[in-house]
Amino acid sequence: MKRLIQRGLMFGNLIEVSSPALVERYNRALKHLTGKTTKLDDFHIDLSGYSPEIGDELNDDLYLNPNGANRQFILLTTAQKDAPLLNIKFSTSRGILTQFIETNEAQLFALTARDAVAGELQNSVYSVDTPAKLFDIRQVTVEADTIGGHVADAGKLAKLIDRFRQEPDGWRDDVLVAEMIGLAKKTGDVTRVPISLPAMTFEQQNFWTSHFGGVYIFRDVRFPAAISSLDWRSLGTVPVPQVMDLSLRNQIADWLERNQLAEPIVQARGMDAAAVLRQKMDFILIDAADRLGIEVGDARRTELRKVAYRLGSALPEEFLGLAALLRWVEAGGPWPKINSEHPAYFYTLRGKAGKDRDLVNMLLAELAPMDVRQMYIVHKELFYAQYATWSERKKTYVADFLAREYQVDREGARTALFGAEPGMDEQQRPEMAAGPKPTRTPGRGPVSGPWGGRR
């Protein structure tokens, strides 16, 4: 992982904590949440306040996420909203924490100027010991306060002020006045500068979790389903009508099409489909050359063409399918017949614009694992696990490519690959619209073509 760290591709944009005051605040919050403290004088924290250095010190990467079900967090600064979230157990956690900080940014800015803010992403499940428990998670509520209880004290003070104003002899109540003064010393004048950090509740209908080897749960779609990275039978009995695993390519393709969750990259508005296809083909060649021990030099496209020539008839089917699609895009070649049994099929798709776009792209990254750029962008947990298994040659190539092509313009790269929200007037090319109409019975054969439908 050293290459990734040096190039800012792992642990990048973490927040440094080095001042004695911030270390002391963090320790108070850590003691409050976990009963533990750190002896480190400086460390780095992510969006949730998790520190990889402290995780190593405590020999516990889940010290802020016991049981992996209700993530706790420590905020020292609102700048944490731009930091990555490490050790993700649920795909929704980053979005929830970011939205919580952005919604309450002014209040959190004022509160973190005095003390650390600690809180929790609460749901009704306290441990996920069976796959069925995942389906009990429907909402996540975020509650937070400073370690000194400024928000709670401000609420108490506000009530006391109302009581003081409403009671005719409130000004004679020495106990009431003394209590108000004592609280005001901690909170300041809440009549002029109110302190409020209300609990926020977020729906969690569709999400990915790393539990049980990795599971995608889609409930808020027309045809609900669960998709497991392990054998689908490992989930046991779960309350959705369709359960699949990644080996069931036809069923997943049919399900994506029926729910209208994916679109062909050659149909996507504003995408340079040819450039994307070429890059996917490069990644596939790198993988093939690495497995066969073929040197790729500096891995420029001219060198990769030589690799393709050497492989000849041994070229991967994924490469050949994308090459046929590229010929259609660039040279008006025949429309390739790529159905869901073809290894290239899921390389031709991306998540359709909408609330589940990123989640669908995570799923597609697992179904098209040689596209390392997409995997890095949308599914870092999977990327890091895969990276650890690669040869030194492939590690070097991928790290250099991502540092050169992605890090310099991350937002631009994401938009180019996955797009912004599309309008309703997207045009289809005639060849795509002319395909046969899909049936609605899953599992009766491969879905044909990247536009959907069946043979």
PDB file of N, CA and C in Angstrom, residues 1-12 376 380 383-388 390 394-400 402-403 407:
ATOM      1  N   MET A   1       0.816  -1.211   0.000  1.00  0.00           N
ATOM      2  CA  MET A   1       0.000   0.000   0.000  1.00  0.00           C
ATOM      3  C   MET A   1       0.861   1.278   0.000  1.00  0.00           C
ATOM      4  N   LYS A   2       2.181   1.105   0.126  1.00  0.00           N
ATOM      5  CA  LYS A   2       3.051   2.274   0.236  1.00  0.00           C
ATOM      6  C   LYS A   2       2.933   3.183  -0.986  1.00  0.00           C
ATOM      7  N   ARG A   3       2.827   2.579  -2.177  1.00  0.00           N
ATOM      8  CA  ARG A   3       2.693   3.388  -3.393  1.00  0.00           C
ATOM      9  C   ARG A   3       1.448   4.259  -3.337  1.00  0.00           C
ATOM     10  N   LEU A   4       0.349   3.665  -2.906  1.00  0.00           N
ATOM     11  CA  LEU A   4      -0.912   4.409  -2.836  1.00  0.00           C
ATOM     12  C   LEU A   4      -0.816   5.555  -1.849  1.00  0.00           C
ATOM     13  N   ILE A   5      -0.206   5.303  -0.705  1.00  0.00           N
ATOM     14  CA  ILE A   5      -0.091   6.353   0.315  1.00  0.00           C
ATOM     15  C   ILE A   5       0.795   7.481  -0.191  1.00  0.00           C
ATOM     16  N   GLN A   6       1.920   7.137  -0.811  1.00  0.00           N
ATOM     17  CA  GLN A   6       2.839   8.163  -1.310  1.00  0.00           C
ATOM     18  C   GLN A   6       2.202   9.034  -2.385  1.00  0.00           C
ATOM     19  N   ARG A   7       1.297   8.456  -3.173  1.00  0.00           N
ATOM     20  CA  ARG A   7       0.657   9.203  -4.253  1.00  0.00           C
ATOM     21  C   ARG A   7      -0.676   9.830  -3.825  1.00  0.00           C
ATOM     22  N   GLY A   8      -0.979   9.763  -2.554  1.00  0.00           N
ATOM     23  CA  GLY A   8      -2.216  10.357  -2.050  1.00  0.00           C
ATOM     24  C   GLY A   8      -3.462   9.593  -2.426  1.00  0.00           C
ATOM     25  N   LEU A   9      -3.298   8.325  -2.807  1.00  0.00           N
ATOM     26  CA  LEU A   9      -4.440   7.512  -3.228  1.00  0.00           C
ATOM     27  C   LEU A   9      -5.021   6.699  -2.076  1.00  0.00           C
ATOM     28  N   MET A  10      -4.354   6.723  -0.949  1.00  0.00           N
ATOM     29  CA  MET A  10      -4.842   6.053   0.255  1.00  0.00           C
ATOM     30  C   MET A  10      -4.494   6.938   1.442  1.00  0.00           C
ATOM     31  N   PHE A  11      -5.451   7.143   2.310  1.00  0.00           N
ATOM     32  CA  PHE A  11      -5.295   8.047   3.458  1.00  0.00           C
ATOM     33  C   PHE A  11      -5.063   9.492   3.004  1.00  0.00           C
ATOM     34  N   GLY A  12      -5.440   9.810   1.767  1.00  0.00           N
ATOM     35  CA  GLY A  12      -5.297  11.196   1.306  1.00  0.00           C
ATOM     36  C   GLY A  12      -6.389  12.081   1.895  1.00  0.00           C
ATOM     37  N   TYR A 376     -11.680   1.928  -8.160  1.00  0.00           N
ATOM     38  CA  TYR A 376     -11.068   2.844  -7.197  1.00  0.00           C
ATOM     39  C   TYR A 376     -12.007   3.992  -6.839  1.00  0.00           C
ATOM     40  N   LYS A 380     -13.806   1.727  -3.026  1.00  0.00           N
ATOM     41  CA  LYS A 380     -12.426   1.690  -2.543  1.00  0.00           C
ATOM     42  C   LYS A 380     -12.140   0.488  -1.666  1.00  0.00           C
ATOM     43  N   PHE A 383     -11.318  -2.146  -4.008  1.00  0.00           N
ATOM     44  CA  PHE A 383     -10.064  -1.827  -4.694  1.00  0.00           C
ATOM     45  C   PHE A 383      -8.868  -2.175  -3.818  1.00  0.00           C
ATOM     46  N   TYR A 384      -8.880  -1.756  -2.550  1.00  0.00           N
ATOM     47  CA  TYR A 384      -7.741  -2.025  -1.680  1.00  0.00           C
ATOM     48  C   TYR A 384      -7.546  -3.518  -1.465  1.00  0.00           C
ATOM     49  N   ALA A 385      -8.654  -4.262  -1.358  1.00  0.00           N
ATOM     50  CA  ALA A 385      -8.546  -5.709  -1.191  1.00  0.00           C
ATOM     51  C   ALA A 385      -7.952  -6.357  -2.439  1.00  0.00           C
ATOM     52  N   GLN A 386      -8.382  -5.909  -3.630  1.00  0.00           N
ATOM     53  CA  GLN A 386      -7.851  -6.454  -4.873  1.00  0.00           C
ATOM     54  C   GLN A 386      -6.392  -6.051  -5.078  1.00  0.00           C
ATOM     55  N   TYR A 387      -6.069  -4.807  -4.762  1.00  0.00           N
ATOM     56  CA  TYR A 387      -4.708  -4.283  -4.948  1.00  0.00           C
ATOM     57  C   TYR A 387      -3.684  -5.137  -4.202  1.00  0.00           C
ATOM     58  N   ALA A 388      -4.048  -5.575  -3.013  1.00  0.00           N
ATOM     59  CA  ALA A 388      -3.122  -6.364  -2.191  1.00  0.00           C
ATOM     60  C   ALA A 388      -2.750  -7.688  -2.852  1.00  0.00           C
ATOM     61  N   TRP A 390      -2.287  -8.087  -6.232  1.00  0.00           N
ATOM     62  CA  TRP A 390      -1.658  -7.883  -7.529  1.00  0.00           C
ATOM     63  C   TRP A 390      -0.144  -8.018  -7.464  1.00  0.00           C
ATOM     64  N   LYS A 394       1.760  -4.658 -11.736  1.00  0.00           N
ATOM     65  CA  LYS A 394       0.412  -4.099 -11.871  1.00  0.00           C
ATOM     66  C   LYS A 394       0.162  -3.023 -10.824  1.00  0.00           C
ATOM     67  N   LYS A 395       0.655  -3.210  -9.621  1.00  0.00           N
ATOM     68  CA  LYS A 395       0.499  -2.189  -8.584  1.00  0.00           C
ATOM     69  C   LYS A 395       1.113  -0.868  -9.036  1.00  0.00           C
ATOM     70  N   THR A 396       2.310  -0.945  -9.604  1.00  0.00           N
ATOM     71  CA  THR A 396       2.994   0.271 -10.054  1.00  0.00           C
ATOM     72  C   THR A 396       2.209   0.954 -11.168  1.00  0.00           C
ATOM     73  N   TYR A 397       1.763   0.178 -12.154  1.00  0.00           N
ATOM     74  CA  TYR A 397       1.018   0.761 -13.268  1.00  0.00           C
ATOM     75  C   TYR A 397      -0.257   1.442 -12.779  1.00  0.00           C
ATOM     76  N   VAL A 398      -1.035   0.749 -11.959  1.00  0.00           N
ATOM     77  CA  VAL A 398      -2.319   1.296 -11.514  1.00  0.00           C
ATOM     78  C   VAL A 398      -2.110   2.532 -10.650  1.00  0.00           C
ATOM     79  N   ALA A 399      -1.159   2.481  -9.726  1.00  0.00           N
ATOM     80  CA  ALA A 399      -0.907   3.640  -8.859  1.00  0.00           C
ATOM     81  C   ALA A 399      -0.465   4.844  -9.683  1.00  0.00           C
ATOM     82  N   ASP A 400       0.441   4.619 -10.656  1.00  0.00           N
ATOM     83  CA  ASP A 400       0.907   5.730 -11.499  1.00  0.00           C
ATOM     84  C   ASP A 400      -0.238   6.280 -12.347  1.00  0.00           C
ATOM     85  N   LEU A 402      -3.559   6.219 -11.759  1.00  0.00           N
ATOM     86  CA  LEU A 402      -4.542   6.948 -10.955  1.00  0.00           C
ATOM     87  C   LEU A 402      -3.981   8.286 -10.497  1.00  0.00           C
ATOM     88  N   ALA A 403      -2.700   8.318 -10.135  1.00  0.00           N
ATOM     89  CA  ALA A 403      -2.093   9.583  -9.713  1.00  0.00           C
ATOM     90  C   ALA A 403      -2.030  10.572 -10.861  1.00  0.00           C
ATOM     91  N   GLN A 407      -6.146  11.806  -9.969  1.00  0.00           N
ATOM     92  CA  GLN A 407      -5.938  12.724  -8.847  1.00  0.00           C
ATOM     93  C   GLN A 407      -5.927  14.182  -9.268  1.00  0.00           C
TER      94      GLN A 407
END
